[in-house]
Amino acid sequence: MKSKSELRIAIIGGGIGGSSAAVALKAKGIRADVYEQAPALGEVGAGIGIRPPSVNCFKKWGLYEDIERLTSRSDFMEIIAGDDQVFIKEAWPVLTDDKSEAYARLIHRADLLDTLIAHIPADQLHLNHRLTEVIDNGDHAEVKFANGKIIEADIVVAADGIRSPIRAQVLGQHDPIFSGYLAHRALISNDAVLGMSSEENILRIYVDGKNSVYLLPLECRKQVSVDITVPGKFAWRPEMTKELIMESVKGFGPTIQKIIENINLEDIVTRPLCDIEPMDKWSTKCVTLIGDAAHAMLHNQGQGANMAIQDADALAEAIAKAETAEEALQNYEKQRKPITKLYQNLSRLFPTDEAETAFPEKAHF
Ligand SMILES: Cc1cc2nc3c(=O)[nH]c(=O)nc-3n(C[C@H](O)[C@H](O)[C@H](O)COP(=O)(O)OP(=O)(O)OC[C@H]3O[C@@H](n4cnc5c(N)ncnc54)[C@H](O)[C@@H]3O)c2cc1C
């Protein structure tokens, strides 16, 4: 492999996975350029829980303080039937050797992404670059963009999401699989949650049969992230009416229904919940996958972004240590595939009012 300072690394996609990869490599003194199709980098509104292994990555990358101040500490998750019948209240799993880290840090995805981007040098961010073709020549790849630009890279990192065009071109078709569920998501103010939000930042999941409503407090923003997950028909951009949404939540208690009734339809983003099957192979000699492109999973375990962050760290470590690009990519995928496969499978379990744990992952650690 060329010396680390000569390596040409192209990251395609500037979401949480791609941005994390650029920051993780920068922390190792290795330059990487990020190519994003959108004219600006940003995330649609949803809260996520940052887990302890991801926090360790931020510490290594020098981002910990910047991210920590945008988060709020959550010690418990609850699963609730009706408006108030708590049948599971469980501490977040530790997931690292540090037993004091038995909690999650709740954050808005946009705040996390903005912080990552702020740590990427401006000349390494290339917006309005939609990849159209990647030609894998073994020892390097050629990347073509819709704007006419063509680049060569020694390593291409496909951080281009669940519908990854690079995955399809280089590793064969692995189509997204629809779970049978739609998610309606919105951000509302603390007042709009009608007293249902918790002062202790507990992530609450209200369940009614196959339907669930998540209330995830975002204390730093004085907002609550609402996620209504219900069975529905597939479309990448489903047409939605308020009546359809209200019909799907009629089994919930009156306060939950009222919260949802009060949200304007234009403030609700509806998406199909899809994942992919665990893949046997993520890499060629010079192209690899990261984040949702490698292992898109359903949101049930709250691990998609966390896995993307931890992929980025493992990839940067592997590139820094290996003698060749091929060796780096093989070591990276060997390290990351078992854990991401586990979470892909666990994430197919939806919360129900018969659940015995809020964290099926606990049985595995
Ligand atoms: C509502 C919701 C709640 C979630 N909750 C959690 C949680 O609590 N915890 C958690 O860990 N995870 C959670 N996740 C999952 C997490 O958000 C995703 O797994 C994560 O954001 C994936 O990041 P990514 O960078 O791999 O992909 P993406 O965010 O999809 O980014 C891909 C990027 O690639 C770009 N791109 C695509 N094609 C091209 C192209 N041809 N050329 C150039 N650029 C391209 C896209 O524009 C995009 O910017 C949640 C997800 C949702 C939707």
Tab-separated table of C-alpha atoms and ligand atoms in Angstrom:
chain	number	residue	atom	x	y	z
A	1	MET	CA	0.000	0.000	0.000
A	2	LYS	CA	1.106	3.570	-0.632
A	3	SER	CA	2.252	5.530	2.378
A	4	LYS	CA	-0.722	6.663	4.451
A	5	SER	CA	-0.134	10.271	3.430
A	6	GLU	CA	-0.372	9.355	-0.291
A	7	LEU	CA	-3.462	7.165	0.002
A	8	ARG	CA	-6.452	8.383	-2.004
A	9	ILE	CA	-9.578	7.482	-0.026
A	10	ALA	CA	-12.999	8.381	-1.407
A	11	ILE	CA	-16.003	8.085	0.914
A	12	ILE	CA	-19.280	8.081	-0.993
A	13	GLY	CA	-22.138	9.403	1.161
A	14	GLY	CA	-22.056	12.034	3.893
A	15	GLY	CA	-24.515	10.553	6.392
A	16	ILE	CA	-23.539	9.448	9.884
A	17	GLY	CA	-21.474	6.521	8.497
A	18	GLY	CA	-19.526	8.476	5.874
A	19	SER	CA	-18.920	11.489	8.104
A	20	SER	CA	-17.779	9.254	10.954
A	21	ALA	CA	-15.345	7.499	8.617
A	22	ALA	CA	-13.812	10.829	7.545
A	23	VAL	CA	-13.430	11.938	11.172
A	24	ALA	CA	-12.030	8.571	12.318
A	25	LEU	CA	-9.438	8.616	9.529
A	26	LYS	CA	-8.549	12.229	10.284
A	27	ALA	CA	-7.869	11.201	13.890
A	28	LYS	CA	-5.335	8.720	12.471
A	29	GLY	CA	-3.732	11.442	10.350
A	30	ILE	CA	-5.184	9.977	7.134
A	31	ARG	CA	-6.994	12.189	4.620
A	32	ALA	CA	-10.298	11.062	3.097
A	33	ASP	CA	-12.598	12.950	0.731
A	34	VAL	CA	-16.379	12.728	1.195
A	35	TYR	CA	-18.622	12.868	-1.891
A	36	GLU	CA	-22.319	13.472	-1.185
A	37	GLN	CA	-25.125	13.669	-3.728
A	38	ALA	CA	-27.151	16.267	-1.812
A	39	PRO	CA	-26.490	20.028	-2.062
A	40	ALA	CA	-26.226	20.179	1.757
A	41	LEU	CA	-25.587	17.680	4.502
A	42	GLY	CA	-28.407	17.102	6.954
A	43	GLU	CA	-30.581	14.518	8.671
A	44	VAL	CA	-34.336	14.231	8.891
A	45	GLY	CA	-35.685	14.653	12.380
A	46	ALA	CA	-35.431	11.728	14.728
A	47	GLY	CA	-33.851	11.142	18.073
A	48	ILE	CA	-31.401	8.312	18.588
A	49	GLY	CA	-29.637	6.774	21.566
A	50	ILE	CA	-25.841	6.835	21.463
A	51	ARG	CA	-24.492	3.718	23.133
A	52	PRO	CA	-21.247	3.348	25.163
A	53	PRO	CA	-19.037	1.773	22.428
A	54	SER	CA	-19.861	4.740	20.159
A	55	VAL	CA	-19.028	7.149	22.981
A	56	ASN	CA	-15.594	5.509	23.164
A	57	CYS	CA	-15.130	6.270	19.448
A	58	PHE	CA	-15.963	9.944	20.002
A	59	LYS	CA	-13.401	10.060	22.822
A	60	LYS	CA	-10.730	8.623	20.506
A	61	TRP	CA	-11.621	11.057	17.729
A	62	GLY	CA	-11.576	14.158	19.969
A	63	LEU	CA	-15.327	14.842	19.630
A	64	TYR	CA	-16.561	13.695	22.998
A	65	GLU	CA	-17.160	17.081	24.637
A	66	ASP	CA	-18.791	18.551	21.523
A	67	ILE	CA	-21.270	15.688	21.320
A	68	GLU	CA	-21.797	15.198	25.042
A	69	ARG	CA	-23.242	18.688	25.483
A	70	LEU	CA	-25.928	17.947	22.871
A	71	THR	CA	-27.097	14.776	24.602
A	72	SER	CA	-29.199	13.924	27.618
A	73	ARG	CA	-28.611	10.910	29.822
A	74	SER	CA	-31.261	8.172	29.728
A	75	ASP	CA	-31.016	5.411	32.336
A	76	PHE	CA	-34.116	3.418	31.474
A	77	MET	CA	-36.378	2.273	28.695
A	78	GLU	CA	-40.010	1.482	29.442
A	79	ILE	CA	-42.577	-0.542	27.521
A	80	ILE	CA	-46.089	0.562	28.320
A	81	ALA	CA	-49.585	-0.666	27.458
A	82	GLY	CA	-52.418	1.845	27.243
A	83	ASP	CA	-51.432	5.291	28.506
A	84	ASP	CA	-49.799	4.271	31.744
A	85	GLN	CA	-49.454	0.536	32.416
A	86	VAL	CA	-45.673	0.086	32.572
A	87	PHE	CA	-44.946	-3.611	32.181
A	88	ILE	CA	-41.212	-3.336	31.514
A	89	LYS	CA	-38.796	-0.830	32.994
A	90	GLU	CA	-35.231	-1.785	32.241
A	91	ALA	CA	-31.790	-0.212	32.516
A	92	TRP	CA	-29.863	0.237	29.251
A	93	PRO	CA	-27.206	-2.471	28.769
A	94	VAL	CA	-23.603	-1.479	29.505
A	95	LEU	CA	-21.961	-2.901	26.323
A	96	THR	CA	-18.417	-1.890	27.392
A	97	ASP	CA	-16.107	-2.787	30.281
A	98	ASP	CA	-17.022	0.446	32.062
A	99	LYS	CA	-19.878	-0.546	34.374
A	100	SER	CA	-20.684	3.102	35.134
A	101	GLU	CA	-21.843	3.482	31.508
A	102	ALA	CA	-25.206	1.725	31.974
A	103	TYR	CA	-27.084	4.414	30.092
A	104	ALA	CA	-27.670	5.876	26.662
A	105	ARG	CA	-27.166	9.442	25.493
A	106	LEU	CA	-30.201	10.706	23.618
A	107	ILE	CA	-29.493	13.092	20.744
A	108	HIS	CA	-31.144	14.402	17.613
A	109	ARG	CA	-29.575	12.832	14.517
A	110	ALA	CA	-29.051	16.243	12.903
A	111	ASP	CA	-27.108	17.479	15.947
A	112	LEU	CA	-24.861	14.417	15.787
A	113	LEU	CA	-24.285	14.792	12.044
A	114	ASP	CA	-23.622	18.546	12.314
A	115	THR	CA	-20.954	17.875	14.944
A	116	LEU	CA	-19.264	15.223	12.816
A	117	ILE	CA	-19.282	17.489	9.754
A	118	ALA	CA	-17.800	20.379	11.733
A	119	HIS	CA	-14.729	18.181	12.264
A	120	ILE	CA	-14.192	17.464	8.549
A	121	PRO	CA	-11.985	20.007	6.746
A	122	ALA	CA	-14.082	21.971	4.220
A	123	ASP	CA	-11.834	21.052	1.260
A	124	GLN	CA	-12.563	17.351	1.909
A	125	LEU	CA	-16.361	17.723	1.585
A	126	HIS	CA	-17.740	17.598	-1.949
A	127	LEU	CA	-21.474	18.241	-2.192
A	128	ASN	CA	-23.597	17.811	-5.348
A	129	HIS	CA	-21.577	14.709	-6.240
A	130	ARG	CA	-23.935	11.850	-7.067
A	131	LEU	CA	-21.994	8.687	-7.864
A	132	THR	CA	-23.219	7.036	-11.035
A	133	GLU	CA	-20.571	4.368	-11.585
A	134	VAL	CA	-17.679	2.741	-9.805
A	135	ILE	CA	-15.169	0.719	-11.824
A	136	ASP	CA	-13.183	-1.650	-9.648
A	137	ASN	CA	-9.727	-2.184	-11.181
A	138	GLY	CA	-8.394	-4.283	-8.308
A	139	ASP	CA	-5.556	-2.043	-7.124
A	140	HIS	CA	-7.648	1.133	-7.474
A	141	ALA	CA	-11.138	2.226	-8.482
A	142	GLU	CA	-12.489	4.829	-10.835
A	143	VAL	CA	-15.539	6.739	-9.634
A	144	LYS	CA	-17.853	8.664	-11.947
A	145	PHE	CA	-20.319	11.305	-10.826
A	146	ALA	CA	-23.472	12.699	-12.421
A	147	ASN	CA	-21.846	16.154	-12.616
A	148	GLY	CA	-19.221	14.783	-15.018
A	149	LYS	CA	-16.352	14.547	-12.548
A	150	ILE	CA	-14.242	11.367	-12.531
A	151	ILE	CA	-11.821	10.493	-9.740
A	152	GLU	CA	-9.471	7.629	-8.940
A	153	ALA	CA	-9.151	6.218	-5.440
A	154	ASP	CA	-7.003	3.560	-3.770
A	155	ILE	CA	-9.883	2.817	-1.388
A	156	VAL	CA	-13.579	3.553	-1.982
A	157	VAL	CA	-15.779	3.505	1.123
A	158	ALA	CA	-19.432	3.042	0.206
A	159	ALA	CA	-21.374	4.919	2.876
A	160	ASP	CA	-24.289	5.395	0.506
A	161	GLY	CA	-27.088	3.964	2.609
A	162	ILE	CA	-29.579	1.118	2.399
A	163	ARG	CA	-30.083	1.484	-1.366
A	164	SER	CA	-26.308	1.672	-1.982
A	165	PRO	CA	-25.611	1.910	-5.716
A	166	ILE	CA	-22.005	0.844	-5.056
A	167	ARG	CA	-23.124	-2.354	-3.312
A	168	ALA	CA	-25.248	-3.236	-6.311
A	169	GLN	CA	-22.461	-2.488	-8.825
A	170	VAL	CA	-19.558	-4.160	-7.012
A	171	LEU	CA	-21.001	-6.906	-4.794
A	172	GLY	CA	-24.225	-7.834	-6.569
A	173	GLN	CA	-27.859	-7.057	-5.919
A	174	HIS	CA	-28.944	-7.147	-2.261
A	175	ASP	CA	-32.337	-5.505	-2.401
A	176	PRO	CA	-33.874	-3.868	0.681
A	177	ILE	CA	-36.488	-6.064	2.372
A	178	PHE	CA	-39.713	-4.433	3.535
A	179	SER	CA	-40.642	-5.381	7.112
A	180	GLY	CA	-44.373	-4.832	6.570
A	181	TYR	CA	-44.238	-1.747	8.814
A	182	LEU	CA	-44.319	2.000	8.183
A	183	ALA	CA	-42.880	4.581	10.563
A	184	HIS	CA	-44.456	8.031	10.961
A	185	ARG	CA	-41.981	10.387	12.617
A	186	ALA	CA	-42.205	13.899	13.982
A	187	LEU	CA	-40.500	16.227	16.428
A	188	ILE	CA	-42.774	17.965	18.906
A	189	SER	CA	-42.179	20.422	21.723
A	190	ASN	CA	-42.093	19.283	25.344
A	191	ASP	CA	-45.467	20.984	25.901
A	192	ALA	CA	-47.064	19.075	23.038
A	193	VAL	CA	-46.349	15.780	24.751
A	194	LEU	CA	-49.087	16.532	27.295
A	195	GLY	CA	-47.171	15.444	30.371
A	196	MET	CA	-46.239	12.039	28.913
A	197	SER	CA	-42.541	12.841	28.569
A	198	SER	CA	-40.366	11.880	31.471
A	199	GLU	CA	-38.154	14.200	33.449
A	200	GLU	CA	-35.634	11.359	33.785
A	201	ASN	CA	-35.314	11.102	29.980
A	202	ILE	CA	-36.772	7.629	29.884
A	203	LEU	CA	-37.306	6.320	26.352
A	204	ARG	CA	-40.920	5.140	26.397
A	205	ILE	CA	-42.464	2.695	23.970
A	206	TYR	CA	-46.262	2.457	24.079
A	207	VAL	CA	-47.572	-0.723	22.494
A	208	ASP	CA	-50.909	-1.917	21.204
A	209	GLY	CA	-50.576	-5.297	19.509
A	210	LYS	CA	-48.303	-4.779	16.473
A	211	ASN	CA	-48.484	-0.981	16.750
A	212	SER	CA	-46.060	1.053	18.796
A	213	VAL	CA	-45.437	4.707	19.629
A	214	TYR	CA	-41.981	5.804	20.794
A	215	LEU	CA	-41.517	8.978	22.813
A	216	LEU	CA	-37.813	9.818	22.952
A	217	PRO	CA	-37.025	12.966	24.985
A	218	LEU	CA	-34.450	15.399	23.560
A	219	GLU	CA	-33.849	17.516	26.634
A	220	CYS	CA	-31.220	19.782	25.017
A	221	ARG	CA	-33.762	20.882	22.403
A	222	LYS	CA	-36.802	20.870	24.731
A	223	GLN	CA	-38.383	18.536	22.200
A	224	VAL	CA	-39.597	14.954	21.989
A	225	SER	CA	-39.027	12.661	19.025
A	226	VAL	CA	-42.210	10.737	18.200
A	227	ASP	CA	-42.117	7.527	16.180
A	228	ILE	CA	-45.364	5.742	15.315
A	229	THR	CA	-44.641	2.263	13.922
A	230	VAL	CA	-47.591	0.440	12.357
A	231	PRO	CA	-48.183	-2.279	9.754
A	232	GLY	CA	-48.713	-0.792	6.277
A	233	LYS	CA	-48.150	-1.086	2.529
A	234	PHE	CA	-44.773	-0.512	0.905
A	235	ALA	CA	-43.803	2.685	-0.914
A	236	TRP	CA	-40.494	4.585	-0.574
A	237	ARG	CA	-42.571	7.764	-0.047
A	238	PRO	CA	-45.986	6.546	1.173
A	239	GLU	CA	-48.944	8.897	0.637
A	240	MET	CA	-50.410	9.584	4.037
A	241	THR	CA	-53.508	11.235	5.477
A	242	LYS	CA	-54.145	12.209	9.059
A	243	GLU	CA	-57.198	9.931	9.084
A	244	LEU	CA	-55.065	6.896	8.165
A	245	ILE	CA	-52.566	7.685	10.906
A	246	MET	CA	-55.313	8.233	13.525
A	247	GLU	CA	-57.004	4.977	12.470
A	248	SER	CA	-53.761	3.081	13.137
A	249	VAL	CA	-53.426	4.450	16.689
A	250	LYS	CA	-57.034	4.126	17.824
A	251	GLY	CA	-56.108	1.259	20.187
A	252	PHE	CA	-53.833	3.522	22.264
A	253	GLY	CA	-54.867	5.459	25.356
A	254	PRO	CA	-56.551	8.865	24.974
A	255	THR	CA	-53.438	10.940	25.766
A	256	ILE	CA	-51.299	9.197	23.149
A	257	GLN	CA	-54.085	9.655	20.604
A	258	LYS	CA	-54.394	13.339	21.511
A	259	ILE	CA	-50.631	13.932	21.142
A	260	ILE	CA	-50.737	12.442	17.646
A	261	GLU	CA	-53.943	14.219	16.674
A	262	ASN	CA	-52.277	17.540	17.523
A	263	ILE	CA	-49.320	16.997	15.126
A	264	ASN	CA	-49.731	18.635	11.706
A	265	LEU	CA	-49.566	16.178	8.816
A	266	GLU	CA	-46.867	18.306	7.116
A	267	ASP	CA	-44.642	17.816	10.174
A	268	ILE	CA	-44.847	14.019	9.885
A	269	VAL	CA	-42.344	12.077	7.756
A	270	THR	CA	-43.536	8.594	6.778
A	271	ARG	CA	-41.076	5.946	5.624
A	272	PRO	CA	-41.202	2.176	5.052
A	273	LEU	CA	-39.099	0.171	7.507
A	274	CYS	CA	-36.640	-1.926	5.510
A	275	ASP	CA	-33.417	-3.804	6.120
A	276	ILE	CA	-31.152	-6.108	4.134
A	277	GLU	CA	-30.111	-9.701	4.760
A	278	PRO	CA	-26.682	-10.067	6.412
A	279	MET	CA	-24.106	-10.217	3.594
A	280	ASP	CA	-21.243	-12.747	3.306
A	281	LYS	CA	-18.864	-10.228	1.760
A	282	TRP	CA	-18.560	-6.456	2.124
A	283	SER	CA	-15.319	-5.771	0.300
A	284	THR	CA	-13.278	-6.239	-2.844
A	285	LYS	CA	-9.558	-5.410	-2.867
A	286	CYS	CA	-10.245	-1.658	-2.909
A	287	VAL	CA	-13.968	-1.079	-2.287
A	288	THR	CA	-15.794	-1.653	0.976
A	289	LEU	CA	-19.196	-0.980	2.543
A	290	ILE	CA	-19.966	0.792	5.807
A	291	GLY	CA	-23.126	1.617	7.794
A	292	ASP	CA	-26.529	0.957	6.234
A	293	ALA	CA	-24.908	0.077	2.894
A	294	ALA	CA	-23.254	-2.900	4.613
A	295	HIS	CA	-25.889	-3.960	7.106
A	296	ALA	CA	-29.092	-1.876	7.082
A	297	MET	CA	-31.176	-2.984	10.041
A	298	LEU	CA	-34.590	-2.127	11.436
A	299	HIS	CA	-34.714	0.531	14.147
A	300	ASN	CA	-35.938	-1.774	16.922
A	301	GLN	CA	-32.627	-2.158	18.754
A	302	GLY	CA	-31.598	1.455	18.095
A	303	GLN	CA	-28.260	0.317	16.706
A	304	GLY	CA	-28.083	1.419	13.021
A	305	ALA	CA	-26.205	4.684	13.609
A	306	ASN	CA	-24.185	3.162	16.433
A	307	MET	CA	-23.006	0.365	14.152
A	308	ALA	CA	-22.081	2.907	11.442
A	309	ILE	CA	-19.984	4.890	13.953
A	310	GLN	CA	-18.237	1.754	15.201
A	311	ASP	CA	-17.648	0.562	11.603
A	312	ALA	CA	-15.910	3.877	10.926
A	313	ASP	CA	-13.598	3.398	13.874
A	314	ALA	CA	-12.735	-0.199	12.941
A	315	LEU	CA	-12.099	0.795	9.316
A	316	ALA	CA	-9.776	3.654	10.283
A	317	GLU	CA	-7.845	1.368	12.657
A	318	ALA	CA	-7.546	-1.307	9.972
A	319	ILE	CA	-6.324	1.143	7.312
A	320	ALA	CA	-3.809	2.657	9.733
A	321	LYS	CA	-2.359	-0.760	10.644
A	322	ALA	CA	-2.429	-2.809	7.410
A	323	GLU	CA	0.291	-3.190	4.782
A	324	THR	CA	-2.167	-3.262	1.875
A	325	ALA	CA	-5.634	-1.904	1.153
A	326	GLU	CA	-6.930	-5.445	0.655
A	327	GLU	CA	-5.604	-6.548	4.052
A	328	ALA	CA	-7.169	-3.490	5.706
A	329	LEU	CA	-10.586	-4.081	4.178
A	330	GLN	CA	-10.525	-7.804	4.998
A	331	ASN	CA	-9.552	-7.136	8.627
A	332	TYR	CA	-12.244	-4.462	8.935
A	333	GLU	CA	-15.050	-6.636	7.610
A	334	LYS	CA	-13.899	-9.659	9.621
A	335	GLN	CA	-14.101	-7.605	12.803
A	336	ARG	CA	-17.447	-5.942	12.113
A	337	LYS	CA	-19.571	-8.624	10.420
A	338	PRO	CA	-20.417	-10.796	13.481
A	339	ILE	CA	-21.778	-7.947	15.631
A	340	THR	CA	-23.703	-6.269	12.814
A	341	LYS	CA	-25.244	-9.608	11.795
A	342	LEU	CA	-26.372	-10.153	15.389
A	343	TYR	CA	-28.060	-6.738	15.488
A	344	GLN	CA	-29.603	-7.196	12.034
A	345	ASN	CA	-31.297	-10.336	13.323
A	346	LEU	CA	-32.273	-8.932	16.755
A	347	SER	CA	-33.659	-5.786	15.137
A	348	ARG	CA	-36.312	-7.844	13.380
A	349	LEU	CA	-38.029	-8.297	16.769
A	350	PHE	CA	-40.691	-5.609	17.166
A	351	PRO	CA	-41.758	-4.548	20.673
A	352	THR	CA	-45.076	-6.108	21.731
A	353	ASP	CA	-47.197	-6.199	24.860
A	354	GLU	CA	-45.909	-9.741	25.388
A	355	ALA	CA	-42.228	-8.743	25.326
A	356	GLU	CA	-40.135	-9.967	28.260
A	357	THR	CA	-37.297	-7.523	27.748
A	358	ALA	CA	-36.786	-4.157	26.114
A	359	PHE	CA	-33.242	-5.244	25.221
A	360	PRO	CA	-33.005	-8.696	23.588
A	361	GLU	CA	-29.309	-7.837	23.042
A	362	LYS	CA	-28.668	-8.390	26.766
A	363	ALA	CA	-28.784	-12.177	26.262
A	364	HIS	CA	-25.722	-11.912	23.995
A	365	PHE	CA	-23.317	-9.825	26.106
B	1	LIG	C1	-36.426	7.012	12.882
B	1	LIG	C2	-35.133	6.342	12.982
B	1	LIG	C3	-34.676	6.076	14.243
B	1	LIG	C4	-33.436	5.522	14.392
B	1	LIG	N1	-32.999	5.295	15.635
B	1	LIG	C5	-31.755	4.862	15.807
B	1	LIG	C6	-31.199	4.749	17.122
B	1	LIG	O1	-31.817	5.015	18.166
B	1	LIG	N2	-29.923	4.340	17.221
B	1	LIG	C7	-29.187	4.049	16.119
B	1	LIG	O2	-28.020	3.692	16.291
B	1	LIG	N3	-29.674	4.125	14.871
B	1	LIG	C8	-30.933	4.534	14.684
B	1	LIG	N4	-31.425	4.645	13.426
B	1	LIG	C9	-30.629	4.212	12.246
B	1	LIG	C10	-29.634	5.216	11.773
B	1	LIG	O3	-30.171	6.502	11.683
B	1	LIG	C11	-29.041	4.758	10.427
B	1	LIG	O4	-28.626	3.426	10.557
B	1	LIG	C12	-27.845	5.603	10.059
B	1	LIG	O5	-28.205	6.951	9.952
B	1	LIG	C13	-27.228	5.122	8.742
B	1	LIG	O6	-26.203	5.998	8.353
B	1	LIG	P1	-25.458	5.798	6.966
B	1	LIG	O7	-24.497	6.945	6.880
B	1	LIG	O8	-24.944	4.422	6.837
B	1	LIG	O9	-26.597	5.936	5.847
B	1	LIG	P2	-27.479	7.184	5.439
B	1	LIG	O10	-27.811	8.023	6.602
B	1	LIG	O11	-28.596	6.658	4.620
B	1	LIG	O12	-26.523	8.070	4.517
B	1	LIG	C14	-26.246	7.712	3.184
B	1	LIG	C15	-25.772	8.968	2.458
B	1	LIG	O13	-25.322	8.597	1.160
B	1	LIG	C16	-25.808	9.539	0.224
B	1	LIG	N5	-25.867	8.866	-1.082
B	1	LIG	C17	-26.697	7.860	-1.460
B	1	LIG	N6	-26.482	7.541	-2.742
B	1	LIG	C18	-25.473	8.351	-3.181
B	1	LIG	C19	-24.809	8.486	-4.423
B	1	LIG	N7	-25.156	7.749	-5.486
B	1	LIG	N8	-23.821	9.400	-4.523
B	1	LIG	C20	-23.476	10.169	-3.454
B	1	LIG	N9	-24.091	10.100	-2.255
B	1	LIG	C21	-25.069	9.190	-2.123
B	1	LIG	C22	-27.171	9.925	0.780
B	1	LIG	O14	-27.632	11.162	0.248
B	1	LIG	C23	-26.888	9.998	2.258
B	1	LIG	O15	-26.438	11.259	2.680
B	1	LIG	C24	-32.668	5.177	13.246
B	1	LIG	C25	-33.148	5.424	11.976
B	1	LIG	C26	-34.367	6.002	11.836
B	1	LIG	C27	-34.854	6.283	10.447
